[in-house]
PDB file of C-alpha atoms in Angstrom:
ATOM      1  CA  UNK A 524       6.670  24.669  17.435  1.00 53.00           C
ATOM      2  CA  UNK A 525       4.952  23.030  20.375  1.00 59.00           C
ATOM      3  CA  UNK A 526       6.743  22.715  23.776  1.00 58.00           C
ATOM      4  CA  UNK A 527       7.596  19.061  23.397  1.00 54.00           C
ATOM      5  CA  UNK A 528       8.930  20.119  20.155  1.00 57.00           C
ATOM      6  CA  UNK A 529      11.102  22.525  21.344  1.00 58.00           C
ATOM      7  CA  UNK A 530      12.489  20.550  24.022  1.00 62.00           C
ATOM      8  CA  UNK A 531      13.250  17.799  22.042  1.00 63.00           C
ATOM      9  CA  UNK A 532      15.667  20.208  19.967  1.00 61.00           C
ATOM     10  CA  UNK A 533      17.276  21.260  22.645  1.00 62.00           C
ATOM     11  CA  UNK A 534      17.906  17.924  23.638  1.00 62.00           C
ATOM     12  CA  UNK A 535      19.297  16.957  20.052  1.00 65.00           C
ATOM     13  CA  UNK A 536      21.554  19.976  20.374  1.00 65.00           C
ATOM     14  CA  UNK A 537      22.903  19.758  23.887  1.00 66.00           C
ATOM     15  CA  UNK A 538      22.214  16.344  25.183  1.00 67.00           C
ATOM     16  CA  UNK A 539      26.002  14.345  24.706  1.00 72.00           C
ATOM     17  CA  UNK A 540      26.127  11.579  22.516  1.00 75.00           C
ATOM     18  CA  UNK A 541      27.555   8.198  23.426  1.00 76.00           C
ATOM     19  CA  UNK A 542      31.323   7.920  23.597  1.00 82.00           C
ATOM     20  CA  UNK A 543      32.524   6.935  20.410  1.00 87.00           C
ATOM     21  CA  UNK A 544      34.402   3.265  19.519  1.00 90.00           C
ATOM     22  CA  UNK A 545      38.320   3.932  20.417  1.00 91.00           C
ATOM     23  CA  UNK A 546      38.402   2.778  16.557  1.00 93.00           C
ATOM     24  CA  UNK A 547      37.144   5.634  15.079  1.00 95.00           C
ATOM     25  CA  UNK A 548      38.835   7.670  16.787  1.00 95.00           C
ATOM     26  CA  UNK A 549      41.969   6.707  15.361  1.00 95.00           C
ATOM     27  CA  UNK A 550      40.980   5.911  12.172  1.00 97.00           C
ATOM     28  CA  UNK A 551      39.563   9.278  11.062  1.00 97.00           C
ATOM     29  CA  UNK A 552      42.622  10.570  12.473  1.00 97.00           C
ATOM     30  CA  UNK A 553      44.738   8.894   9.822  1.00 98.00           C
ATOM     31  CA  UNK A 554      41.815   9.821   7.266  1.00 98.00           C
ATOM     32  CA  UNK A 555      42.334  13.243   7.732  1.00 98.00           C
ATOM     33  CA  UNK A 556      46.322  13.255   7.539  1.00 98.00           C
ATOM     34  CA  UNK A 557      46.071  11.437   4.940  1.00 98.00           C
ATOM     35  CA  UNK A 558      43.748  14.101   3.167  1.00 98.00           C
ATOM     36  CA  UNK A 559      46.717  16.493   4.522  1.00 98.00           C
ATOM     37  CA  UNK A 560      49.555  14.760   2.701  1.00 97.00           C
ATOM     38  CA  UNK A 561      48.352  13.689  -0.017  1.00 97.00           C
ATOM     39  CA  UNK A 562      48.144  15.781  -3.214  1.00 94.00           C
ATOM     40  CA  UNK A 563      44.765  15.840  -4.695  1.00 95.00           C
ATOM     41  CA  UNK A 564      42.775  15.612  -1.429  1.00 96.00           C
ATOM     42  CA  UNK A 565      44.777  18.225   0.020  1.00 97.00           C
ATOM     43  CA  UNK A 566      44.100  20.366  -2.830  1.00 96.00           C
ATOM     44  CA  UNK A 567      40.450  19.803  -2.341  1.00 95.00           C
ATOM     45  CA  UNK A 568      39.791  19.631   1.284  1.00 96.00           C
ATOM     46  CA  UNK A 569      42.252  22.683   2.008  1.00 97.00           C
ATOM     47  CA  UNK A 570      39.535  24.987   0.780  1.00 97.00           C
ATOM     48  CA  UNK A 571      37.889  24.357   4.276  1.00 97.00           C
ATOM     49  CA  UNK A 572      41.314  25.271   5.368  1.00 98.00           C
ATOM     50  CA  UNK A 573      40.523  28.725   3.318  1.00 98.00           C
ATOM     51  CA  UNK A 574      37.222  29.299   4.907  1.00 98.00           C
ATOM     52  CA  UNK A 575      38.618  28.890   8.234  1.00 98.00           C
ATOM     53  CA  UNK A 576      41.607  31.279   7.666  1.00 98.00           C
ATOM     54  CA  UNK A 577      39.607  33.760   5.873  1.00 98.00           C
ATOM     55  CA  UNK A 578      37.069  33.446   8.915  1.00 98.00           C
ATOM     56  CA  UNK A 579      39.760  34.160  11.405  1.00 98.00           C
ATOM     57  CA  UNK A 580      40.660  37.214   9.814  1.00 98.00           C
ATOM     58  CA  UNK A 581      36.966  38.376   9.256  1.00 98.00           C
ATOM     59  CA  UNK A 582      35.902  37.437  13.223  1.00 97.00           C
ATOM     60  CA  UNK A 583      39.655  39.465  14.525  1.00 98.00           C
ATOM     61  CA  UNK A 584      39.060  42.491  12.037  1.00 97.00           C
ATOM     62  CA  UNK A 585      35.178  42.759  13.732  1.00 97.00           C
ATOM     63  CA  UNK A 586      36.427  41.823  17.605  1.00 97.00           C
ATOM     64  CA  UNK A 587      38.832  44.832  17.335  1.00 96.00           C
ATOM     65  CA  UNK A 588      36.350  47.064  15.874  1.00 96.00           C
ATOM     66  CA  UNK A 589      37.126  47.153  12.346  1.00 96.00           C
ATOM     67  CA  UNK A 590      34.696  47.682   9.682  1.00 96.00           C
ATOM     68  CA  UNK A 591      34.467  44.327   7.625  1.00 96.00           C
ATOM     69  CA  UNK A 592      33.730  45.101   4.031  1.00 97.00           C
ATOM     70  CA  UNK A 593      33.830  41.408   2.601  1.00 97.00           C
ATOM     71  CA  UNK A 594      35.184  38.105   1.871  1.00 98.00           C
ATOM     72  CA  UNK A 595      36.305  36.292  -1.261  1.00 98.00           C
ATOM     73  CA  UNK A 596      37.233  32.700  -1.782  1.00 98.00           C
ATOM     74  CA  UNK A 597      38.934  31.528  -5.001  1.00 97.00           C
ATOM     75  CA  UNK A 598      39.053  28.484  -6.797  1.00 96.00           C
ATOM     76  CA  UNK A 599      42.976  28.038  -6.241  1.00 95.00           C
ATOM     77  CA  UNK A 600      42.601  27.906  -2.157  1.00 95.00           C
ATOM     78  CA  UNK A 601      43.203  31.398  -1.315  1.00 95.00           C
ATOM     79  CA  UNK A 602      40.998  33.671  -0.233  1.00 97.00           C
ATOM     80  CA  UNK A 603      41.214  37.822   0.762  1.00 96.00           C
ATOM     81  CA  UNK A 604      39.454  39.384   3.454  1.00 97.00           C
ATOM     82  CA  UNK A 605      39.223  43.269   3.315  1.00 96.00           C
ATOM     83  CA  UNK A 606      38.320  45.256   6.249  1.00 96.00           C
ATOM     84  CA  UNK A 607      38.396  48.942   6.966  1.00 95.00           C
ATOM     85  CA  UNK A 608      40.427  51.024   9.950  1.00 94.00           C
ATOM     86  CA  UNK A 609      43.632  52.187  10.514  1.00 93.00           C
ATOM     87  CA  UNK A 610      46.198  50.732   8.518  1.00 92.00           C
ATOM     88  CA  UNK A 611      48.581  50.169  11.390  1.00 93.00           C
ATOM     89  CA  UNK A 612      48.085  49.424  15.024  1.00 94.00           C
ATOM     90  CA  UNK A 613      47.301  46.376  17.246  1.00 95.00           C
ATOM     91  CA  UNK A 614      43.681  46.048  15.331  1.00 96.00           C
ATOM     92  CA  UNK A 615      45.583  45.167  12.485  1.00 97.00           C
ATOM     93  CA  UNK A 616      48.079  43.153  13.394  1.00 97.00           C
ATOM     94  CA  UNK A 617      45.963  40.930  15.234  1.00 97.00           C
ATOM     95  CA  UNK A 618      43.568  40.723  12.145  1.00 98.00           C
ATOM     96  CA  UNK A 619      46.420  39.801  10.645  1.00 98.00           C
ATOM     97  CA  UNK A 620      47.869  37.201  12.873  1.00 98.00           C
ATOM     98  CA  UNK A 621      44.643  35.460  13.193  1.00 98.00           C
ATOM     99  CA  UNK A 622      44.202  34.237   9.663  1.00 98.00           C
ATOM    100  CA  UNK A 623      46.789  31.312   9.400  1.00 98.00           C
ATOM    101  CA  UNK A 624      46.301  30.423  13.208  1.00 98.00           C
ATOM    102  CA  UNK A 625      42.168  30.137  13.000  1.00 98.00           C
ATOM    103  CA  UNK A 626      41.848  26.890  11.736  1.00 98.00           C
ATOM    104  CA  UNK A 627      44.044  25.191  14.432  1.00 98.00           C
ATOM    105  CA  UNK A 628      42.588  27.036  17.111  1.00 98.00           C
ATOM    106  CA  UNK A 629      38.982  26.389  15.507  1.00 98.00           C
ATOM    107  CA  UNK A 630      40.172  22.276  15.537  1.00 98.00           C
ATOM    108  CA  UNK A 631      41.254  22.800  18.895  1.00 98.00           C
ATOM    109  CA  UNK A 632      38.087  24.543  20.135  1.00 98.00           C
ATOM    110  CA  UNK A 633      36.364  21.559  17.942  1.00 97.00           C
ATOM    111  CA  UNK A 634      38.240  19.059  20.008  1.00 97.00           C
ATOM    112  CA  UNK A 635      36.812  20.385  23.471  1.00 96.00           C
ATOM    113  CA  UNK A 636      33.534  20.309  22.627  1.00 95.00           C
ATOM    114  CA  UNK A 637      33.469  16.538  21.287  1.00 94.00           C
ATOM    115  CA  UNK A 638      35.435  15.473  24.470  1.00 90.00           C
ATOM    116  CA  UNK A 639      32.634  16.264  26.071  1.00 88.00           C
ATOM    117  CA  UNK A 640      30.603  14.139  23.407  1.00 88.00           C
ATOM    118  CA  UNK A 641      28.614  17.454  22.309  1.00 91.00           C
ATOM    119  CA  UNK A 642      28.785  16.213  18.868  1.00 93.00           C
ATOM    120  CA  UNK A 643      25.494  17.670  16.863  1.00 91.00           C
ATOM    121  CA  UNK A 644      26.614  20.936  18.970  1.00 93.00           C
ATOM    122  CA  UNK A 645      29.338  21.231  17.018  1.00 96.00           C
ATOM    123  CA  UNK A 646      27.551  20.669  13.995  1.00 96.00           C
ATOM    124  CA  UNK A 647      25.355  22.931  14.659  1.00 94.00           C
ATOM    125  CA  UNK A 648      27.778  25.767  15.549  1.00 96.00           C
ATOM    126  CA  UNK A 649      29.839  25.409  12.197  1.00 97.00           C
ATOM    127  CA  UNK A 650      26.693  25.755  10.683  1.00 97.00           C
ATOM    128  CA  UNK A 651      25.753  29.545  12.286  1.00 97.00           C
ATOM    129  CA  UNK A 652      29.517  30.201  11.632  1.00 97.00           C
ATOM    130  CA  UNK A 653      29.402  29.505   8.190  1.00 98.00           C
ATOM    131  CA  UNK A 654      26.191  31.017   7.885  1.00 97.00           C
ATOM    132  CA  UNK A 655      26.966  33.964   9.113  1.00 97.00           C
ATOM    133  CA  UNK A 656      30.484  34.126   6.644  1.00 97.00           C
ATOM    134  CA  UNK A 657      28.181  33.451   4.084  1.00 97.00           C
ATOM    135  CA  UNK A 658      26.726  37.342   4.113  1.00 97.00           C
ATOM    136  CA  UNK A 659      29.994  38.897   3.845  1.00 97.00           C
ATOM    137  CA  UNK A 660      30.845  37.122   0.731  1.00 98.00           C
ATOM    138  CA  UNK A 661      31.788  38.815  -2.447  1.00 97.00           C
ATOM    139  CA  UNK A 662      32.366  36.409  -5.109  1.00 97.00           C
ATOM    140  CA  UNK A 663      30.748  33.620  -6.941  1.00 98.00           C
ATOM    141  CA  UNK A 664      33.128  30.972  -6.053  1.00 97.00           C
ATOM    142  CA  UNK A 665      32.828  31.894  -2.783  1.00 98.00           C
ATOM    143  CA  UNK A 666      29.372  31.795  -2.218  1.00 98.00           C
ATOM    144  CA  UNK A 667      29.072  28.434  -3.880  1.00 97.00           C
ATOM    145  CA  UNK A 668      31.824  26.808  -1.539  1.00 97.00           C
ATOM    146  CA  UNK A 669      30.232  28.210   1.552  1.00 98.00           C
ATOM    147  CA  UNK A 670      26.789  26.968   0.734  1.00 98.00           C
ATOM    148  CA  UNK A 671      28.118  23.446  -0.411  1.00 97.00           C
ATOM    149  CA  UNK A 672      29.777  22.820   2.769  1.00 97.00           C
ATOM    150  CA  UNK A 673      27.196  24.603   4.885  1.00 97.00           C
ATOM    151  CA  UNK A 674      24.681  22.086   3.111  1.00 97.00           C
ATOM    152  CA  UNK A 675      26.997  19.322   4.087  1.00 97.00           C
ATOM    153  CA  UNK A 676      27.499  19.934   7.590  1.00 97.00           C
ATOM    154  CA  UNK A 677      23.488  20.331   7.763  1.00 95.00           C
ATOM    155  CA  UNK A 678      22.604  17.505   6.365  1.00 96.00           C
ATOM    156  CA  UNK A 679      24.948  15.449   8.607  1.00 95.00           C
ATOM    157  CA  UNK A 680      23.827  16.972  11.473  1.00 91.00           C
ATOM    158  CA  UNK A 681      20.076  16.435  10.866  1.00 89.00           C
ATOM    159  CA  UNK A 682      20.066  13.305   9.077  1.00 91.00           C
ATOM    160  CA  UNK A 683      22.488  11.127   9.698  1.00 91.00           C
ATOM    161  CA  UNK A 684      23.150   8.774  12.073  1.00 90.00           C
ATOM    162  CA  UNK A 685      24.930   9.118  15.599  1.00 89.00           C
ATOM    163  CA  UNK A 686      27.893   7.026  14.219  1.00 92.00           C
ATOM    164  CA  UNK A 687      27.987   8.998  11.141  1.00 95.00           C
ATOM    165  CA  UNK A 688      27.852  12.141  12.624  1.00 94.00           C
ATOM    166  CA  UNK A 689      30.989  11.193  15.110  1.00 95.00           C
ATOM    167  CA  UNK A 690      32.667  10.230  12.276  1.00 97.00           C
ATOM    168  CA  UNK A 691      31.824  13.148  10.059  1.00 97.00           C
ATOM    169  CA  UNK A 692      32.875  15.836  13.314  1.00 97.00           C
ATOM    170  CA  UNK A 693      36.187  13.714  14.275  1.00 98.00           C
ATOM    171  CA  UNK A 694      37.342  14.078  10.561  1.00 98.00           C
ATOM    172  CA  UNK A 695      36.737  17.359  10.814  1.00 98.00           C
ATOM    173  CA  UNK A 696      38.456  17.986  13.874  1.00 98.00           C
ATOM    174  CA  UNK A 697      41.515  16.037  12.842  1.00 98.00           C
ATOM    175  CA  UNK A 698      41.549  17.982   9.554  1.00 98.00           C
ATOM    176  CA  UNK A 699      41.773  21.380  11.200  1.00 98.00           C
ATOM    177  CA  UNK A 700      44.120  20.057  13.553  1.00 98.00           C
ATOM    178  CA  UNK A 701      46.837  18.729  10.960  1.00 98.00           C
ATOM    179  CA  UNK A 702      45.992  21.015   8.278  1.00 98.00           C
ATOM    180  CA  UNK A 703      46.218  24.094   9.910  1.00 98.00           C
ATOM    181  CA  UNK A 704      50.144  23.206   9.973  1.00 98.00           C
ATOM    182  CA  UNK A 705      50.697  22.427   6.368  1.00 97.00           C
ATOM    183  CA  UNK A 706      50.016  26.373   5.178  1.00 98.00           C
ATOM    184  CA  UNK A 707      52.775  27.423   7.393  1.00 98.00           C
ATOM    185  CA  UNK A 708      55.061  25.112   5.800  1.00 96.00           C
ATOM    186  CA  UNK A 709      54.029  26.478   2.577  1.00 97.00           C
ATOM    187  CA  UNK A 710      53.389  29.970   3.278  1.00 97.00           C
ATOM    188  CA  UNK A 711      57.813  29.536   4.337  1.00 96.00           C
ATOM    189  CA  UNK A 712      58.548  27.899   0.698  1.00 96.00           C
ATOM    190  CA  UNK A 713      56.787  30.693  -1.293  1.00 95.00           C
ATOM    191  CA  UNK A 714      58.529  33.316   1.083  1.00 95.00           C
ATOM    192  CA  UNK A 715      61.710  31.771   0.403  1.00 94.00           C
ATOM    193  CA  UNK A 716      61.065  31.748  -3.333  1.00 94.00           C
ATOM    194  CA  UNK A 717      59.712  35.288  -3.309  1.00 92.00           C
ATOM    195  CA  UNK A 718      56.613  34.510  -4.482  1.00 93.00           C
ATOM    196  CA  UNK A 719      54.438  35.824  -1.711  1.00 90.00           C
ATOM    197  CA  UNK A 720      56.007  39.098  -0.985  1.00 91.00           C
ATOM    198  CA  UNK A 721      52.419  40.594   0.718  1.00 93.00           C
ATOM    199  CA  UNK A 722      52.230  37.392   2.558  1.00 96.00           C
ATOM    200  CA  UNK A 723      50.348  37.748   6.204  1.00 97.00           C
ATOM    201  CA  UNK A 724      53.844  37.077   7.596  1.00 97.00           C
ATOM    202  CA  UNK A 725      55.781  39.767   5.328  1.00 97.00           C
ATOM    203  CA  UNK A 726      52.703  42.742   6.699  1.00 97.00           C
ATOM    204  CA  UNK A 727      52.952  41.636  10.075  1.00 98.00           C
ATOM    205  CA  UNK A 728      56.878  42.390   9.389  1.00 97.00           C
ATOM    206  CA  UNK A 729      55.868  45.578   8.240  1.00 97.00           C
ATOM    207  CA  UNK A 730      54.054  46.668  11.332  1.00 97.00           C
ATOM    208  CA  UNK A 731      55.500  45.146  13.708  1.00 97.00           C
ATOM    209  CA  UNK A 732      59.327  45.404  12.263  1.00 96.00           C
ATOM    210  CA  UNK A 733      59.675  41.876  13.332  1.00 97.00           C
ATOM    211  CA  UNK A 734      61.301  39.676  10.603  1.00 97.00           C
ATOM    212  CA  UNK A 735      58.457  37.942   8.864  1.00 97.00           C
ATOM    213  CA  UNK A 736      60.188  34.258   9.404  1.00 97.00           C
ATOM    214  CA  UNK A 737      59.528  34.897  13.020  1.00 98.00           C
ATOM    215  CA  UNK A 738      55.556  35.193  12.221  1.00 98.00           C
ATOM    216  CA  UNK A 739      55.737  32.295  10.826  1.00 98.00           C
ATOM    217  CA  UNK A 740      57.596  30.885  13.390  1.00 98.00           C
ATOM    218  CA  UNK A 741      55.007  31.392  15.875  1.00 98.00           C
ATOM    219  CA  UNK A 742      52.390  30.487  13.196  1.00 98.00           C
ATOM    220  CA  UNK A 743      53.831  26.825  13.024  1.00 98.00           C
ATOM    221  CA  UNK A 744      54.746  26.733  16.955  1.00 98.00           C
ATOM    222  CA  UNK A 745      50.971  28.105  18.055  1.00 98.00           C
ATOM    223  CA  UNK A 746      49.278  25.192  15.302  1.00 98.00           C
ATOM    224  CA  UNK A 747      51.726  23.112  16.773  1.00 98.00           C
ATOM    225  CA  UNK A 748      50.842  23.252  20.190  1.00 98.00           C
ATOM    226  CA  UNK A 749      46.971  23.164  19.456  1.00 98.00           C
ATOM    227  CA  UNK A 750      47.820  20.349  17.181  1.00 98.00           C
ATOM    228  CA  UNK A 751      49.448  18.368  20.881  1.00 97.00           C
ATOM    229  CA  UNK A 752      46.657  19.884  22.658  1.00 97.00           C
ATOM    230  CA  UNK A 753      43.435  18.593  20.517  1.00 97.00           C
ATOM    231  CA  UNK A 754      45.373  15.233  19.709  1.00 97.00           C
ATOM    232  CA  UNK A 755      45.172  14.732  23.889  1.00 95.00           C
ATOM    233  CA  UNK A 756      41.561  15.933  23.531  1.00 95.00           C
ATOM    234  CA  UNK A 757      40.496  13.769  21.301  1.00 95.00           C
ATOM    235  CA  UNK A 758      42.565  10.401  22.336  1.00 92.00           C
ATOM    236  CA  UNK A 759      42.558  10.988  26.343  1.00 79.00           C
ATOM    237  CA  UNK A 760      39.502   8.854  26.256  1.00 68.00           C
ATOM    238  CA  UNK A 761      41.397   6.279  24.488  1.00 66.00           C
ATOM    239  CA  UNK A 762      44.105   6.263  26.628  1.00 64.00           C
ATOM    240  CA  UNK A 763      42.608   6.524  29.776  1.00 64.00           C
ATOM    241  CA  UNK A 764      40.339   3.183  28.762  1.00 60.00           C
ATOM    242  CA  UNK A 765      43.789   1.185  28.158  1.00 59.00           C
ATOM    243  CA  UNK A 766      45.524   2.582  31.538  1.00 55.00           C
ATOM    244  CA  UNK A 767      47.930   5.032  29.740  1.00 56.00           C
ATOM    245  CA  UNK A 768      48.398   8.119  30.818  1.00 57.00           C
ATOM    246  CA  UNK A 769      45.902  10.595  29.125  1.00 52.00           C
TER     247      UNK A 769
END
């Protein structure tokens, strides 16, 4: 690749895009919690959800020097992550604790770098992340979702359009954002019915001797937060434009 080549990509990938219309701002927000609430979407789009959870677990268990052995996704939205080390300590419990709080903190994360209008960056970097969750896959299904939405993201981020790309990366910022709270609400109801007895919540209980509603307590109040914290991310422009406080 020639010089002028290579500076051009560099440009693509760092040089900020225009602010985006007020507009879409708000309307992919409502996209995406509508995607969140609603049944069949939500049963679709919460196998990003899945990727992102299983991801948190994978980048904790590596960060406090586990050995990761793999990662399966399933067709029903769950996923497993298996990892190798001691079987109790802080290693594992924050492996644990990152899996339900990834995706919000992942939105949030997302959020920063589109307020500061880096939006093929961020396309860019969910591609290397999936990419690299992509070679510790162990199962069919799993491969297949992680190249689909890899492809996606790619495509987006080389072909389309400035507009569609804002679009495309606000939606997905929104989506982490809200449905990185919905899990927690469920991951409570199948507690409460007993149906999840090796739950994330119900090991961290185990290690910690912390009741497992707790965990999830500070699962919903940390996606919570994030969820406050990327909304005012993503709308401070908004506001600030109108004279509201931002």
């Amino acid at each position: 690749m020639s010089v002028d080549g290579l500076t051009d990509l560099w440009d693509k990938l760092f040089g900020a895009q225009p602010d985006p219309p007020p507009l879409l701002v708000l309307i992919t927000g409502l996209v995406a919690l509508t995607v969140v609430l609603t049944r069949l979407p939500w049963r679709i789009g919460r196998n990003a959800i899945t990727i992102a959870h299983e991801g948190g677990h994978a980048l904790a268990a590596v960060l406090t020097g586990r050995r990761l052995q793999g990662i399966r996704l399933h067709s029903d939205t769950s996923g497993l992550t298996l990892s190798a080390g001691r079987p109790t300590g802080p290693g594992m419990v924050f492996t644990l604790l990152a899996g339900y709080l990834a995706p919000s903190l992942i939105g949030l994360a997302g959020a920063w770098v589109l307020g500061g209008n880096r939006i093929t960056l961020l396309l860019w970097v969910a591609v290397a992340l999936l990419l690299a969750m992509l070679v510790m896959i162990r199962n069919v299904f799993g491969i297949i979702s992680i190249v689909v939405t890899t492809g996606v993201v790619l495509g987006v981020s080389w072909m389309a359009s400035p507009e569609v790309q804002a679009a495309f990366a606000y939606t997905g910022v929104w989506f982490l954002l809200l449905g990185g709270v919905r899990p927690v609400g469920e991951l409570q109801t199948l507690r409460r019915r007993g149906q999840l007895p090796q739950s994330d919540a119900d090991q961290l209980a185990w290690l910690t001797r912390v009741p497992g509603l707790v965990w999830v307590g500070v699962f919903g109040a940390v996606n919570l937060i994030a969820l406050l914290a990327g909304a005012a991310l993503l709308t401070g422009p908004i506001l600030n434009s109108t004279g509201l406080p931002g």
